Amino acid sequence: MSGFVGVVVSDPSLQGQFTQVELRSLKAKFLSLKRDSGGHATTKNLPGLMKKLRGLNEVISEEEIAAHLSQSYPDADQEIEFESFLREYLNLQSRVSAKEGGGGGGGGGKTASSFLKSSTTTLLHNLNQAEKSSYVAHINTYLREDPFLKKYLPIEPTDNQLFDLVRDGVLLCKLINLAVPGTIDERAINKKRVLNPWERNENHTLCLNSAKAIGCTVVNIGTQDLVEGRPHLILGLISQIIKIQLLADLNLKKTPQLVELFDDSKDIDEVLSLSPEKMLLRWMNHHLKKAGYKKTVSNFSTDVKDGEAYAYLLKALAPEHSPETTLETKDPSERAKLVLEQAEKLDCKRYLTPKDITEGSANLNLAFVAQIFQHRNGLTSDTRQVTLNQTASRDDVLLSREERSFRMWINSLGVDSYVNNVFEDVRHGWVLLEVLDKVSPGSVNWKLASKPPIKLPFRKLENCNQVVKIGKELKFSLVNLAGNDIVQGNKKLIVALLWQLMRFNMLQLLNRLRSHSQGSQGKEITDADILKWANSKVKASGRTSQMESFKDKSLSNGRFFLELLSAVQPRVVNWKVVTKGEDDEEKKLNATYTISVARKIGCSVFLLPEDIIEVNQKMILTLTASIMYWSLQKQPQSQSETSEQSEPSSMASDAASDIASEDAASITAASEGEEVNSLSDSMSNLTTYDAISNASPAENGNGVAG
């Protein structure tokens, strides 16, 4: 039985500065540079590579990097080893942070919701004990009655108990379900008292893929980091999950009364595109203005440090608990103490201290305000106001499965931008260019692109025109799509474009895997090959289920995909919990279980149970392709498999023709005002190495190595 072997660095303190995902990525880039440079890495050729690394790109020039390296290596031809390369990378990170005044934080220029873009990288990390104590208190409060976890709770915040408890993966899976109920089917979680390495790795893989599916940014964290209990990475992930939970109601779908915050002239699309964090700020300022507060709060750090804004907010929301002495108090620490005492009367748990307020802890203050919103939002319960919102809002459309799938897929790719609403956030073209650069590296001419914020409309059009130009070069069907359609936010045309991007990425990854196993020979994989592969896998496992096409109605019971998952990983499906799928309830149980099992083995998928039940053709294709990708990566296909796929049956060819016809017609249909079919989820950031590397097979195919 083989265990996990990562990149080993001789200096433990140096190795501790990076995750295994980062080390693998950096090592691969370093070795590639050496191969391309005659076997040597020197101060001559390293600057070009380092300029492209995370944290250095666009903030430091090659000349500056070369000058920095020359201080340690005066001889331009002196060879630099991998560990020296890592040290210089850290030194440059420190230099950049110092130059930017400590940098970090998410920057005012970012359109992303700052907590969701909080990086899980280990570079220049610090462990925030106050945040740790707050998150531990949250876990103790919300999970104390959980049947499995209650024997381990409460957690002591002052020691390492939290990081030890995370090692088996159950706690993080439970926390994800707390944030977005139903994300993980608990039947897929391994919950024995003592887990073996495979079972523990499966839980962590399920956790990370599910975290991506609810909007967390986890591109720099792998299962091994969770197994090792790395505190900074674990706190970063927990922080994102908890804040997704606390901000879950800050949208018009969950809280239609939020329409009260906007005047009638406000475009509804603009309202819906606000991130939860910005919506929370708008809600807070709405009540502060009513209470007579003269300032505008624009952040959850410096603007609330004196506690005055909190005193006015509680006065507006809970005057019965807000004595005048709070506002009259001059000492910020004393005022912060009084504010927390008042908030506790609203049943807001004291997860932060007066010191956290006066020091401007952004994460904890945001969580505090979100808690106040949950317990008393102070918005009208006037049914006429709510009815007005429901008739005017297209929230149901914007939060549909198509928008959700694209949003999660884009956010999982590791692009710099964070998407809160697809149809609004792609209108300046920059996000689409970032996606294109991920799925087709080098295709974007960044010298011709404008980065947000973009004030001049023609700059947005230039970005979008380049998107369309690249799409045509990639052979997308974009007959009726122009850059201006993206700028104008034409939802159907944007949906059709993004689907083709997803499908291109999916087939590209499959072809890349097959070329590695076969060399350069063999034709490109098609939709028909994916169908043929799935049927042959299920048949080879001794089962009789087959799908005629990706819209085969028999797929709605979910059993075929569970048989396929069992075929590629025999031990992963517990058939005792699988239903016959005869009614809607049984179908949903199977579909939910299918998605969790797929994520558990390493497939990064974003579809919902309804997509399986309703047999959404495109989502069925991408689910099947994701399983195929994982299987081929785990064990390169044999020659017999290749030969089977090279001659797809007429049934498979018909299925491929259906998908291809829809692709070719999607742009035309959208432009003519026809309804576009539900769009699919993609294999997502299988483009990053973490989703691949964390699913290393054990011998005999009996599990995933820890």
Short mmCIF file of N, CA, C and O in Angstrom, two decimals, residues 517-518 521-522 636-646:
data_model
loop_
_atom_site.label_atom_id
_atom_site.label_comp_id
_atom_site.label_asym_id
_atom_site.label_seq_id
_atom_site.Cartn_x
_atom_site.Cartn_y
_atom_site.Cartn_z
N SER A 517 -1.12 9.49 -22.02
CA SER A 517 -1.07 8.04 -21.89
C SER A 517 -0.76 7.35 -23.22
O SER A 517 -0.28 6.24 -23.24
N GLN A 518 -1.04 8.04 -24.36
CA GLN A 518 -0.88 7.41 -25.66
C GLN A 518 0.25 8.01 -26.50
O GLN A 518 0.58 7.49 -27.53
N GLN A 521 -0.60 10.22 -30.67
CA GLN A 521 -1.52 9.58 -31.60
C GLN A 521 -2.92 9.55 -31.01
O GLN A 521 -3.14 9.70 -29.83
N GLY A 522 -3.90 9.31 -31.89
CA GLY A 522 -5.27 9.19 -31.46
C GLY A 522 -6.04 10.46 -31.71
O GLY A 522 -5.53 11.55 -31.52
N PRO A 636 -4.24 5.49 -16.05
CA PRO A 636 -4.27 5.75 -17.50
C PRO A 636 -4.93 4.62 -18.26
O PRO A 636 -4.70 3.44 -17.97
N GLN A 637 -5.79 5.00 -19.20
CA GLN A 637 -6.58 4.01 -19.91
C GLN A 637 -5.73 3.02 -20.68
O GLN A 637 -4.66 3.32 -21.17
N SER A 638 -6.22 1.83 -20.78
CA SER A 638 -5.53 0.77 -21.51
C SER A 638 -5.78 0.93 -23.01
O SER A 638 -6.64 1.67 -23.44
N GLN A 639 -5.03 0.16 -23.78
CA GLN A 639 -5.18 0.24 -25.24
C GLN A 639 -6.56 -0.23 -25.66
O GLN A 639 -7.15 0.28 -26.59
N SER A 640 -7.11 -1.19 -24.90
CA SER A 640 -8.44 -1.70 -25.26
C SER A 640 -9.49 -0.63 -25.05
O SER A 640 -10.42 -0.50 -25.83
N GLU A 641 -9.34 0.15 -23.97
CA GLU A 641 -10.29 1.24 -23.73
C GLU A 641 -10.19 2.25 -24.87
O GLU A 641 -11.20 2.74 -25.36
N THR A 642 -8.95 2.54 -25.29
CA THR A 642 -8.74 3.52 -26.34
C THR A 642 -9.41 3.07 -27.62
O THR A 642 -10.07 3.81 -28.31
N SER A 643 -9.23 1.77 -27.94
CA SER A 643 -9.78 1.27 -29.16
C SER A 643 -11.29 1.28 -29.14
O SER A 643 -11.94 1.56 -30.11
N GLU A 644 -11.88 1.03 -27.95
CA GLU A 644 -13.34 1.09 -27.83
C GLU A 644 -13.84 2.50 -28.09
O GLU A 644 -14.84 2.69 -28.75
N GLN A 645 -13.10 3.47 -27.58
CA GLN A 645 -13.56 4.85 -27.71
C GLN A 645 -13.36 5.39 -29.12
O GLN A 645 -14.03 6.31 -29.53
N SER A 646 -12.42 4.78 -29.87
CA SER A 646 -12.12 5.32 -31.19
C SER A 646 -13.22 5.03 -32.19
O SER A 646 -13.29 5.64 -33.24
#
